[in-house]
Coordinates of C-alpha atoms in Angstrom, one line a residue:
Chain A
M1 CA 2.6 -19.6 -8.9
S2 CA 3.0 -17.7 -12.2
F3 CA 0.6 -16.7 -14.9
D4 CA 1.1 -20.1 -16.5
T5 CA -0.4 -21.7 -13.4
L6 CA -3.2 -19.2 -13.3
Q7 CA -4.0 -19.7 -17.0
E8 CA -4.1 -23.5 -16.4
K9 CA -6.5 -23.1 -13.5
I10 CA -8.7 -20.9 -15.7
I11 CA -8.7 -23.5 -18.5
A12 CA -9.4 -26.3 -16.0
R13 CA -12.5 -24.5 -14.6
K14 CA -13.4 -22.9 -18.0
N15 CA -13.7 -19.7 -16.0
P16 CA -11.6 -16.6 -16.4
T17 CA -12.9 -14.9 -13.2
V18 CA -11.6 -14.1 -9.7
A19 CA -13.7 -13.7 -6.6
G20 CA -12.8 -10.6 -4.6
L21 CA -12.6 -11.1 -0.9
D22 CA -13.4 -7.6 0.2
P23 CA -15.2 -8.2 3.5
K24 CA -16.8 -4.8 4.2
P25 CA -18.7 -5.0 7.5
E26 CA -22.1 -4.9 5.8
Y27 CA -21.2 -7.8 3.5
V28 CA -20.9 -10.3 6.4
P29 CA -24.2 -12.1 7.2
A30 CA -25.7 -11.3 10.6
H31 CA -25.5 -14.8 12.0
I32 CA -21.7 -14.9 11.5
L33 CA -21.2 -11.5 13.2
K34 CA -23.5 -12.5 16.0
D35 CA -21.6 -15.7 16.7
C36 CA -18.3 -14.0 16.6
Y37 CA -19.3 -11.0 18.8
A38 CA -20.8 -13.4 21.3
R39 CA -17.5 -15.2 21.5
Y40 CA -15.0 -12.3 21.3
G41 CA -17.1 -9.2 22.1
E42 CA -17.7 -6.3 19.8
T43 CA -13.9 -6.0 19.3
L44 CA -11.5 -5.9 16.4
E45 CA -10.8 -9.6 17.2
G46 CA -14.5 -10.4 16.9
A47 CA -14.8 -8.5 13.6
A48 CA -11.6 -10.1 12.2
E49 CA -12.8 -13.6 13.2
A50 CA -16.2 -13.0 11.4
V51 CA -14.3 -12.0 8.3
Y52 CA -12.3 -15.2 8.4
R53 CA -15.3 -17.4 8.8
F54 CA -17.1 -15.6 6.0
N55 CA -14.1 -15.9 3.7
C56 CA -13.7 -19.7 4.5
G57 CA -17.4 -20.3 3.8
L58 CA -17.2 -18.4 0.5
M59 CA -14.1 -20.3 -0.6
D60 CA -15.7 -23.7 0.3
A61 CA -18.6 -22.8 -1.9
L62 CA -16.6 -21.3 -4.8
C63 CA -13.4 -23.3 -5.0
D64 CA -14.5 -25.6 -7.8
V65 CA -16.1 -22.8 -9.8
V66 CA -13.5 -20.0 -9.7
P67 CA -9.7 -20.5 -10.2
A68 CA -8.6 -17.6 -8.0
V69 CA -9.5 -15.3 -5.1
K70 CA -8.4 -11.7 -4.6
P71 CA -8.4 -10.5 -1.0
Q72 CA -8.3 -6.7 -0.9
A73 CA -5.8 -5.6 1.9
A74 CA -7.7 -2.5 2.9
Y75 CA -10.5 -4.5 4.4
Y76 CA -8.0 -6.4 6.6
E77 CA -5.8 -3.4 7.5
R78 CA -9.0 -1.7 8.5
L79 CA -9.0 -4.0 11.5
G80 CA -5.3 -3.4 12.4
W81 CA -2.9 -6.3 12.9
R82 CA -5.8 -8.6 13.8
G83 CA -7.1 -8.1 10.3
M84 CA -3.7 -8.8 8.8
E85 CA -3.5 -12.0 10.8
V86 CA -6.8 -13.0 9.2
M87 CA -5.5 -12.0 5.8
E88 CA -2.6 -14.5 6.3
R89 CA -4.9 -17.2 7.4
T90 CA -7.3 -16.5 4.5
I91 CA -4.4 -16.9 1.9
A92 CA -3.3 -20.2 3.6
Y93 CA -6.9 -21.5 3.5
A94 CA -7.2 -20.5 -0.2
H95 CA -4.1 -22.5 -1.0
G96 CA -5.6 -25.5 0.8
K97 CA -8.6 -25.2 -1.5
G98 CA -6.4 -25.1 -4.6
L99 CA -7.1 -21.5 -5.3
F100 CA -4.6 -19.0 -6.9
V101 CA -4.3 -15.9 -4.6
I102 CA -3.9 -12.3 -5.9
A103 CA -3.2 -10.1 -2.9
D104 CA -4.7 -6.7 -3.9
I105 CA -2.2 -4.4 -2.1
K106 CA -1.3 -1.8 -4.7
R107 CA 2.1 -1.2 -3.1
G108 CA 4.9 0.8 -4.7
D109 CA 8.0 2.3 -3.2
I110 CA 11.7 3.0 -3.8
G111 CA 13.9 0.0 -4.5
S112 CA 15.0 -1.2 -1.1
T113 CA 11.6 -0.7 0.3
A114 CA 9.9 -2.4 -2.6
S115 CA 12.2 -5.4 -1.9
A116 CA 10.9 -5.5 1.7
Y117 CA 7.3 -5.5 0.5
A118 CA 8.1 -8.3 -2.0
D119 CA 9.7 -10.4 0.8
G120 CA 6.6 -9.9 3.0
W121 CA 4.0 -10.7 0.3
L122 CA 5.7 -13.1 -2.1
G123 CA 9.1 -14.3 -1.1
G124 CA 9.6 -14.6 2.6
A125 CA 11.8 -12.6 5.0
G126 CA 15.4 -13.5 5.9
V127 CA 15.4 -14.0 9.7
G128 CA 18.8 -15.3 11.0
K129 CA 19.7 -18.1 8.7
E130 CA 16.2 -18.8 7.5
R131 CA 13.8 -17.3 5.0
L132 CA 10.4 -17.2 6.6
G133 CA 7.1 -16.7 4.7
S134 CA 4.1 -14.9 6.1
F135 CA 1.5 -13.6 3.6
N136 CA 2.6 -16.0 0.9
A137 CA 0.5 -14.7 -1.9
D138 CA 1.0 -16.0 -5.5
C139 CA 0.6 -12.6 -7.0
V140 CA 0.2 -8.9 -5.9
T141 CA -1.1 -5.7 -7.4
L142 CA 1.3 -2.8 -7.6
N143 CA 1.2 1.0 -8.3
G144 CA 4.0 2.0 -10.7
Y145 CA 3.8 5.8 -10.3
M146 CA 7.3 5.8 -8.9
G147 CA 8.8 4.1 -11.9
S148 CA 10.5 0.8 -12.8
D149 CA 12.7 0.7 -9.8
S150 CA 9.6 0.4 -7.7
V151 CA 8.4 -2.7 -9.7
N152 CA 11.7 -4.5 -10.5
P153 CA 12.4 -5.8 -6.9
F154 CA 9.0 -7.6 -7.1
L155 CA 9.9 -9.0 -10.5
D156 CA 13.2 -10.3 -9.1
V157 CA 11.3 -12.2 -6.5
C158 CA 8.7 -13.4 -9.1
R159 CA 11.4 -14.9 -11.3
A160 CA 13.1 -16.6 -8.3
E161 CA 9.8 -17.9 -6.8
D162 CA 7.7 -18.4 -10.0
K163 CA 5.2 -15.7 -9.0
C164 CA 3.7 -12.7 -10.7
V165 CA 2.3 -9.1 -10.3
F166 CA -0.3 -6.8 -11.8
V167 CA 0.7 -3.1 -12.2
L168 CA -2.1 -0.4 -12.3
V169 CA -2.4 0.9 -15.9
K170 CA -6.0 2.1 -16.4
T171 CA -8.1 1.7 -13.3
S172 CA -11.8 1.2 -13.1
N173 CA -12.8 4.1 -10.8
P174 CA -14.7 7.3 -12.0
G175 CA -11.7 9.6 -11.4
S176 CA -9.1 7.4 -13.0
G177 CA -8.8 9.7 -16.1
E178 CA -7.8 12.8 -14.0
L179 CA -4.2 11.6 -14.3
Q180 CA -4.3 8.5 -16.5
N181 CA -6.0 10.1 -19.5
V182 CA -3.9 13.3 -19.6
A183 CA -2.0 13.6 -22.9
A184 CA 1.5 12.5 -22.2
G185 CA 4.5 11.8 -24.5
D186 CA 3.0 10.6 -27.8
G187 CA -0.2 9.4 -26.2
L188 CA -1.8 9.4 -22.8
V189 CA -0.5 8.7 -19.3
Y190 CA -2.0 5.3 -19.1
Q191 CA -0.3 4.3 -22.4
V192 CA 3.0 5.5 -21.1
M193 CA 2.5 3.3 -18.1
G194 CA 1.3 0.4 -20.3
D195 CA 4.4 0.6 -22.5
L196 CA 6.6 0.6 -19.4
V197 CA 4.8 -2.5 -18.0
E198 CA 5.0 -4.4 -21.3
K199 CA 8.7 -3.7 -21.5
L200 CA 9.5 -4.5 -17.8
G201 CA 8.1 -8.0 -17.8
G202 CA 11.1 -9.6 -19.7
A203 CA 10.8 -13.2 -20.8
V204 CA 7.5 -14.8 -21.4
G205 CA 6.1 -18.1 -20.0
R206 CA 4.4 -21.1 -21.7
Y207 CA 1.3 -19.1 -22.6
G208 CA 3.2 -16.1 -23.9
F209 CA 2.9 -13.7 -20.9
T210 CA 5.6 -12.1 -18.8
P211 CA 5.4 -12.1 -15.0
C212 CA 4.4 -8.4 -15.1
G213 CA 0.7 -8.1 -15.6
A214 CA -1.5 -5.0 -15.8
V215 CA -4.7 -3.8 -14.1
T216 CA -7.1 -2.5 -16.8
G217 CA -10.7 -1.6 -15.8
A218 CA -13.8 -3.1 -17.4
T219 CA -15.5 0.3 -17.1
Y220 CA -13.3 1.8 -19.9
P221 CA -13.8 -0.7 -22.8
A222 CA -12.2 1.5 -25.4
E223 CA -9.0 1.8 -23.3
L224 CA -9.1 -2.0 -22.6
K225 CA -9.2 -2.7 -26.4
D226 CA -6.4 -0.2 -27.0
L227 CA -4.2 -1.8 -24.2
R228 CA -4.8 -5.4 -25.4
A229 CA -3.4 -4.4 -28.8
R230 CA -0.6 -2.4 -27.3
M231 CA 0.5 -5.0 -24.7
P232 CA 0.4 -8.5 -26.4
R233 CA 2.7 -10.1 -23.8
T234 CA 0.8 -8.8 -20.7
F235 CA -1.7 -10.7 -18.6
F236 CA -4.7 -8.4 -17.6
L237 CA -6.6 -8.2 -14.3
V238 CA -9.9 -6.6 -15.1
P239 CA -11.8 -5.0 -12.2
G240 CA -15.1 -3.2 -12.6
Y241 CA -17.4 -5.9 -13.9
G242 CA -20.8 -6.0 -12.3
A243 CA -21.5 -3.5 -9.5
Q244 CA -19.1 -0.9 -11.0
G245 CA -20.9 -1.1 -14.4
G246 CA -18.6 -3.2 -16.7
T247 CA -20.4 -5.9 -18.7
A248 CA -19.3 -9.2 -20.3
E249 CA -19.4 -7.5 -23.7
D250 CA -16.9 -4.9 -22.3
V251 CA -14.5 -7.3 -20.8
Q252 CA -14.2 -9.5 -23.8
H253 CA -11.7 -7.0 -25.2
A254 CA -9.2 -7.9 -22.4
F255 CA -8.7 -11.4 -23.8
T256 CA -6.4 -12.5 -26.7
R257 CA -8.1 -14.0 -29.7
D258 CA -7.8 -17.5 -28.3
G259 CA -9.4 -16.5 -25.0
R260 CA -6.2 -16.2 -23.0
G261 CA -4.4 -13.6 -20.9
A262 CA -7.1 -12.1 -18.7
I263 CA -9.0 -12.6 -15.5
V264 CA -12.1 -10.6 -14.5
N265 CA -12.8 -9.7 -10.9
A266 CA -16.1 -9.5 -9.2
S267 CA -16.4 -8.8 -5.5
R268 CA -19.7 -7.3 -4.4
S269 CA -21.9 -9.3 -6.8
I270 CA -20.6 -12.6 -5.4
M271 CA -20.1 -11.7 -1.7
C272 CA -23.4 -9.9 -1.4
A273 CA -25.5 -12.2 -3.5
W274 CA -27.2 -13.4 -0.3
Q275 CA -28.7 -9.9 0.1
K276 CA -30.8 -10.5 -3.0
T277 CA -32.4 -13.8 -2.1
G278 CA -34.9 -12.3 0.4
R279 CA -33.6 -14.5 3.1
D280 CA -31.4 -13.8 6.2
G281 CA -27.9 -14.5 4.9
T282 CA -27.7 -18.1 6.1
D283 CA -27.8 -19.0 2.4
Y284 CA -24.7 -16.9 1.5
Q285 CA -22.8 -19.9 0.2
E286 CA -25.4 -21.1 -2.3
A287 CA -26.1 -17.5 -3.3
A288 CA -22.4 -16.8 -3.9
R289 CA -21.9 -20.0 -5.9
S290 CA -24.9 -19.2 -8.1
A291 CA -23.7 -15.7 -8.7
A292 CA -20.2 -17.0 -9.6
I293 CA -21.7 -19.5 -12.0
A294 CA -23.9 -16.9 -13.6
M295 CA -20.9 -14.6 -14.0
R296 CA -18.8 -17.4 -15.6
D297 CA -21.7 -18.2 -18.1
D298 CA -22.2 -14.5 -18.8
I299 CA -18.6 -14.0 -19.8
G300 CA -18.6 -17.3 -21.6
R301 CA -21.1 -15.9 -24.1
F302 CA -18.4 -13.6 -25.3
V303 CA -15.1 -15.4 -24.5
N304 CA -14.3 -18.9 -25.6
I305 CA -11.8 -20.3 -23.1
G306 CA -11.5 -23.5 -25.1
Chain B
M1 CA -3.0 15.8 14.5
S2 CA -2.9 18.1 11.5
F3 CA -0.2 20.1 9.8
D4 CA -0.8 22.9 12.4
T5 CA 0.3 20.5 15.1
L6 CA 3.2 19.3 13.1
Q7 CA 4.3 22.9 12.4
E8 CA 4.1 23.7 16.1
K9 CA 6.2 20.7 17.0
I10 CA 8.8 21.7 14.4
I11 CA 8.9 25.3 15.8
A12 CA 9.1 24.1 19.4
R13 CA 12.1 21.9 18.6
K14 CA 13.5 24.3 15.9
N15 CA 13.9 21.2 13.8
P16 CA 12.1 20.5 10.5
T17 CA 13.1 16.9 10.2
V18 CA 11.5 13.5 10.7
A19 CA 13.3 10.3 11.6
G20 CA 12.4 7.4 9.5
L21 CA 11.8 4.1 11.3
D22 CA 12.7 1.7 8.5
P23 CA 14.1 -1.2 10.4
K24 CA 15.9 -3.3 7.8
P25 CA 17.4 -6.4 9.4
E26 CA 21.0 -5.1 9.0
Y27 CA 20.1 -1.8 10.8
V28 CA 19.3 -3.5 14.1
P29 CA 22.4 -3.8 16.4
A30 CA 23.5 -7.4 17.1
H31 CA 23.0 -7.3 20.8
I32 CA 19.2 -6.6 20.3
L33 CA 18.8 -9.3 17.8
K34 CA 20.7 -11.8 19.9
D35 CA 18.5 -11.1 23.0
C36 CA 15.3 -11.4 21.0
Y37 CA 16.4 -14.5 19.1
A38 CA 17.4 -16.1 22.4
R39 CA 14.0 -15.4 23.8
Y40 CA 11.7 -16.1 20.8
G41 CA 14.0 -18.1 18.5
E42 CA 15.0 -17.1 15.0
T43 CA 11.3 -16.5 14.1
L44 CA 9.2 -13.7 12.7
E45 CA 8.1 -13.1 16.3
G46 CA 11.8 -12.7 17.4
A47 CA 12.6 -10.4 14.5
A48 CA 9.5 -8.3 15.1
E49 CA 10.3 -7.9 18.8
A50 CA 13.9 -6.8 17.9
V51 CA 12.4 -4.2 15.6
Y52 CA 10.2 -2.9 18.4
R53 CA 13.0 -2.7 21.0
F54 CA 15.2 -0.9 18.5
N55 CA 12.4 1.6 17.6
C56 CA 11.7 2.3 21.2
G57 CA 15.4 2.9 22.0
L58 CA 15.7 5.2 19.0
M59 CA 12.6 7.2 20.0
D60 CA 13.8 7.5 23.6
A61 CA 17.0 9.0 22.3
L62 CA 15.4 11.3 19.7
C63 CA 12.1 12.5 21.1
D64 CA 13.3 15.9 22.3
V65 CA 15.3 16.5 19.1
V66 CA 12.9 15.5 16.3
P67 CA 9.2 16.4 16.1
A68 CA 8.2 13.4 14.2
V69 CA 8.9 9.8 13.2
K70 CA 8.0 8.0 10.0
P71 CA 7.6 4.2 10.2
Q72 CA 7.8 2.7 6.7
A73 CA 5.1 0.0 6.5
A74 CA 7.2 -2.3 4.2
Y75 CA 9.7 -3.2 6.9
Y76 CA 6.8 -4.3 9.2
E77 CA 4.7 -6.1 6.5
R78 CA 7.9 -7.9 5.6
L79 CA 7.4 -9.8 8.9
G80 CA 3.7 -10.5 8.3
W81 CA 1.1 -9.8 10.9
R82 CA 3.6 -9.9 13.7
G83 CA 5.4 -6.9 12.0
M84 CA 2.1 -5.1 11.7
E85 CA 1.4 -5.6 15.4
V86 CA 4.8 -4.0 16.1
M87 CA 3.9 -1.2 13.8
E88 CA 0.8 -0.5 16.0
R89 CA 2.9 -0.6 19.1
T90 CA 5.6 1.6 17.6
I91 CA 3.0 4.3 16.8
A92 CA 1.5 4.1 20.3
Y93 CA 5.0 4.4 21.9
A94 CA 5.7 7.4 19.7
H95 CA 2.6 9.1 20.9
G96 CA 3.6 8.5 24.5
K97 CA 6.8 10.3 23.7
G98 CA 5.0 13.3 22.2
L99 CA 6.1 12.5 18.6
F100 CA 4.0 13.2 15.5
V101 CA 3.6 10.0 13.4
I102 CA 3.6 9.8 9.6
A103 CA 2.8 6.2 8.6
D104 CA 4.6 5.8 5.3
I105 CA 2.1 3.4 3.6
K106 CA 1.7 5.0 0.1
R107 CA -1.8 3.5 -0.3
G108 CA -4.3 4.4 -3.0
D109 CA -7.4 2.7 -4.2
I110 CA -11.0 3.2 -5.4
G111 CA -13.3 5.2 -3.1
S112 CA -14.9 2.6 -0.9
T113 CA -11.5 0.8 -0.5
A114 CA -9.7 4.0 0.3
S115 CA -12.3 4.6 3.0
A116 CA -11.4 1.3 4.6
Y117 CA -7.7 2.2 4.5
A118 CA -8.5 5.6 6.0
D119 CA -10.4 3.9 8.8
G120 CA -7.6 1.5 9.6
W121 CA -4.8 4.0 9.5
L122 CA -6.4 7.3 10.7
G123 CA -10.0 7.1 11.8
G124 CA -10.8 3.7 13.4
A125 CA -13.1 1.0 12.2
G126 CA -16.8 0.7 13.0
V127 CA -17.4 -2.5 14.9
G128 CA -20.9 -3.1 16.2
K129 CA -21.8 0.2 17.9
E130 CA -18.2 1.3 18.5
R131 CA -15.5 2.9 16.4
L132 CA -12.2 1.1 17.2
G133 CA -8.8 2.5 16.4
S134 CA -5.8 0.3 15.5
F135 CA -2.8 1.9 13.7
N136 CA -3.9 5.4 14.8
A137 CA -1.3 7.4 12.8
D138 CA -1.5 11.2 12.6
C139 CA -0.8 11.3 8.9
V140 CA -0.2 8.8 6.1
T141 CA 1.5 8.9 2.7
L142 CA -0.7 8.2 -0.4
N143 CA -0.3 7.4 -4.1
G144 CA -2.7 9.4 -6.2
Y145 CA -2.2 7.6 -9.6
M146 CA -5.9 6.5 -9.4
G147 CA -7.2 10.1 -9.1
S148 CA -8.9 12.3 -6.6
D149 CA -11.5 9.7 -5.6
S150 CA -8.7 7.6 -4.2
V151 CA -7.5 10.5 -2.0
N152 CA -10.8 12.2 -1.0
P153 CA -11.9 9.5 1.4
F154 CA -8.7 10.1 3.4
L155 CA -9.3 13.8 3.4
D156 CA -12.8 13.3 4.7
V157 CA -11.4 11.4 7.7
C158 CA -8.6 14.0 8.1
R159 CA -11.2 16.8 8.4
A160 CA -13.3 14.8 10.9
E161 CA -10.3 13.8 13.0
D162 CA -7.9 16.7 12.5
K163 CA -5.3 14.6 10.6
C164 CA -3.4 15.0 7.3
V165 CA -1.8 13.2 4.4
F166 CA 1.1 13.5 1.9
V167 CA 0.4 12.5 -1.7
L168 CA 3.3 11.4 -3.9
V169 CA 4.1 14.1 -6.4
K170 CA 7.8 14.0 -7.4
T171 CA 9.5 11.0 -5.6
S172 CA 13.2 10.8 -4.7
N173 CA 14.2 7.5 -6.4
P174 CA 16.3 7.3 -9.6
G175 CA 13.5 6.0 -11.8
S176 CA 10.9 8.6 -10.7
G177 CA 11.2 10.5 -13.9
E178 CA 10.1 7.6 -16.1
L179 CA 6.5 8.5 -15.6
Q180 CA 6.6 11.7 -13.5
N181 CA 8.8 13.7 -15.9
V182 CA 7.0 12.8 -19.1
A183 CA 5.4 15.8 -20.8
A184 CA 1.7 15.9 -19.9
G185 CA -1.0 18.5 -20.4
D186 CA 0.7 21.9 -20.3
G187 CA 3.7 20.6 -18.3
L188 CA 4.9 17.3 -16.9
V189 CA 3.1 14.5 -15.1
Y190 CA 4.4 15.5 -11.7
Q191 CA 3.1 19.0 -12.2
V192 CA -0.4 17.6 -13.2
M193 CA -0.3 15.6 -9.9
G194 CA 0.9 18.7 -8.0
D195 CA -1.9 20.8 -9.3
L196 CA -4.4 18.1 -8.4
V197 CA -3.0 17.9 -4.8
E198 CA -3.0 21.7 -4.4
K199 CA -6.6 21.8 -5.4
L200 CA -7.8 18.8 -3.5
G201 CA -6.7 20.1 -0.1
G202 CA -9.6 22.6 0.4
A203 CA -9.5 25.0 3.3
V204 CA -6.2 25.9 5.0
G205 CA -5.2 25.8 8.7
R206 CA -3.6 28.3 10.9
Y207 CA -0.3 28.2 9.1
G208 CA -1.8 28.4 5.7
F209 CA -1.6 24.7 4.6
T210 CA -4.4 22.3 3.6
P211 CA -4.6 18.8 5.1
C212 CA -3.4 17.4 1.7
G213 CA 0.4 17.6 1.6
A214 CA 2.8 16.4 -1.0
V215 CA 5.9 14.2 -1.2
T216 CA 8.7 15.9 -3.1
G217 CA 12.2 14.4 -3.2
A218 CA 15.3 16.2 -2.1
T219 CA 17.2 14.5 -4.9
Y220 CA 15.5 16.7 -7.6
P221 CA 16.0 20.3 -6.3
A222 CA 14.9 22.0 -9.5
E223 CA 11.5 20.2 -9.3
L224 CA 11.3 21.0 -5.6
K225 CA 11.7 24.7 -6.3
D226 CA 9.2 24.5 -9.1
L227 CA 6.6 22.7 -6.9
R228 CA 7.1 25.1 -3.9
A229 CA 6.1 28.0 -6.2
R230 CA 3.3 26.1 -7.8
M231 CA 1.8 24.7 -4.5
P232 CA 1.8 27.6 -2.0
R233 CA -0.8 26.0 0.3
T234 CA 0.7 22.5 0.4
F235 CA 2.9 21.1 3.1
F236 CA 5.9 19.1 1.8
L237 CA 7.4 15.8 3.0
V238 CA 11.0 15.7 1.6
P239 CA 12.7 12.3 1.4
G240 CA 16.1 11.7 -0.1
Y241 CA 18.3 13.8 2.2
G242 CA 21.6 12.2 3.2
A243 CA 22.1 8.6 2.0
Q244 CA 20.1 9.1 -1.2
G245 CA 22.2 12.2 -2.1
G246 CA 20.0 15.2 -1.2
T247 CA 21.8 18.1 0.7
A248 CA 20.7 20.8 3.1
E249 CA 21.2 23.3 0.2
D250 CA 18.8 21.2 -1.9
V251 CA 16.0 20.9 0.6
Q252 CA 15.9 24.6 1.5
H253 CA 13.8 25.1 -1.6
A254 CA 11.0 23.0 0.0
F255 CA 10.3 25.7 2.6
T256 CA 8.3 28.9 2.4
R257 CA 10.2 32.1 2.8
D258 CA 9.5 32.2 6.5
G259 CA 10.8 28.6 7.0
R260 CA 7.5 26.9 7.2
G261 CA 5.6 24.1 5.3
A262 CA 8.2 21.3 5.0
I263 CA 9.7 18.4 6.9
V264 CA 12.8 16.6 5.7
N265 CA 13.2 12.8 6.3
A266 CA 16.3 10.9 7.1
S267 CA 16.2 7.2 7.8
R268 CA 19.5 5.4 7.2
S269 CA 21.8 8.2 8.4
I270 CA 20.1 8.2 11.8
M271 CA 19.2 4.6 12.3
C272 CA 22.6 3.3 11.1
A273 CA 24.8 6.1 12.7
W274 CA 26.1 3.4 15.1
Q275 CA 27.7 1.6 12.2
K276 CA 30.2 4.5 11.8
T277 CA 31.4 4.8 15.4
G278 CA 33.7 1.8 15.2
R279 CA 31.9 0.2 18.1
D280 CA 29.5 -2.8 18.4
G281 CA 26.1 -1.1 18.2
T282 CA 25.5 -0.8 21.9
D283 CA 26.0 3.0 21.4
Y284 CA 23.2 3.2 18.8
Q285 CA 21.1 5.7 20.9
E286 CA 23.9 8.2 21.3
A287 CA 25.0 7.8 17.7
A288 CA 21.4 8.3 16.4
R289 CA 20.9 11.4 18.6
S290 CA 24.2 12.9 17.4
A291 CA 23.3 12.3 13.8
A292 CA 19.8 13.8 14.3
I293 CA 21.4 16.9 15.9
A294 CA 23.9 17.2 13.1
M295 CA 21.1 17.0 10.5
R296 CA 19.1 19.6 12.3
D297 CA 22.1 22.0 12.4
D298 CA 23.0 21.2 8.8
I299 CA 19.5 22.2 7.6
G300 CA 19.5 25.1 10.0
R301 CA 22.4 26.7 8.0
F302 CA 19.9 27.2 5.1
V303 CA 16.5 27.4 6.7
N304 CA 15.5 29.7 9.5
I305 CA 12.6 28.1 11.5
G306 CA 12.4 31.3 13.7

């Protein structure tokens, strides 16, 4: 599914936000862990199964509020192949709930290797005479440090399969400026990367965006504003809202004047909403749903999706 | 295992090279694929099993010639979780053969997420009261575009577990200069990254290298020379020898004057050596071994390991 599909889902739910599925161990309510450890032991299998149950419960509660989910690969790889198996199942479950899936993998490698990643995450692998899918995400995040030949193999698959990517441009973390804000060429490193991304995307879809999106952190609103002006044909994924410090006022700069072209991520504030209700975590679904609605309304004060 | 261990293994085998395990479908000899498809069908499981058998055969043939192997995650992720399961088994098999394992994953993310990756690939994940390992690599490759807070969580695990990393500085691919050779600060982007890596590593080990190594491509010998002078305490992983065009004469610049501090990768030329013998691939082990010995001797003309 391309940015056209994502934009449609955003408009249908009047909500330009994506729920991160970053299941750190401490995010999972105790009753889920207890059940899974009782059944599978305190094993990687037990921990992975707990993650899956938690994810499914969250998606059940959120699927008519948010248009998309973003599983972060690190929290699945942490549990080895059993975690990756749960990542596959999580993506399949999300699709069953009508959710757009951004696999947050931040991959990037030389051409032939990038093709193999693209096959695994977006297109499916040739096996004998068949092409077999596994992770089947709609969209992935990428790291473009290696240059356009590390991104283009993904874009080839995107054009064939109607999918899309987000390339890191200005990231939300405290240390992002160490490289990204160094003076480079006629501007700064993140601007060089932004210009590259804007150029790489090629033809635009129905809403005016290429399949090559950009990651631009909410924690740096001045850079966000700069990049929105600089990259008119690029869809933005905006991390850093909420727990990392970005506000609704900050993220408004990611959108076009007609409220298009951006999606804002929140992970902790939705997944861990149950930790603030003073109960034992059995209310994690209601808590997550309330937090997602509050976030939608908060951003809605500054962005008119129409 | 740290760079001290890797350097010892290099000295013991008088061979500063690492065999890439990048099992593209067309690299696997037909008789292995046929056996595995007969047993598991033309499925992801069958393809993954063929990869495992091929890897084991290669490691059996190479383990007294090369000190290390470098499985490239993309060729495992391509096959979904079944590929990742085979990556785990491949690393375990390599350790059984006394090989140092560099997992070529090129990960990089914000602090807490980087910690989760480090747990999965190097340290083991906390599950209940236990810490459970899965991938258990000795070393991983990283992408530092996001800054030092995306690398430091790996270095914390390295110091605790006596392991190490390689951060991308100047990569071997044709497009690497698009960002990496842009003028930045007082030099070029790759030099900014190199200075960051040299600084991040902290204390050095017995051979004078920090746990934070660098990836520097053989295809850019001038940059390799520049970085060796600029980063005296940094161990180099050098891709791009052989099929990508780097020569033994080029890679000599990666080493210190006493022949330390670098390891050169070759993947295709070793894995696909069987395609040049005019036979049917059943000789892939002898062919790989001969190619690895030829590479060792080729580099030995320019680098004296001592």
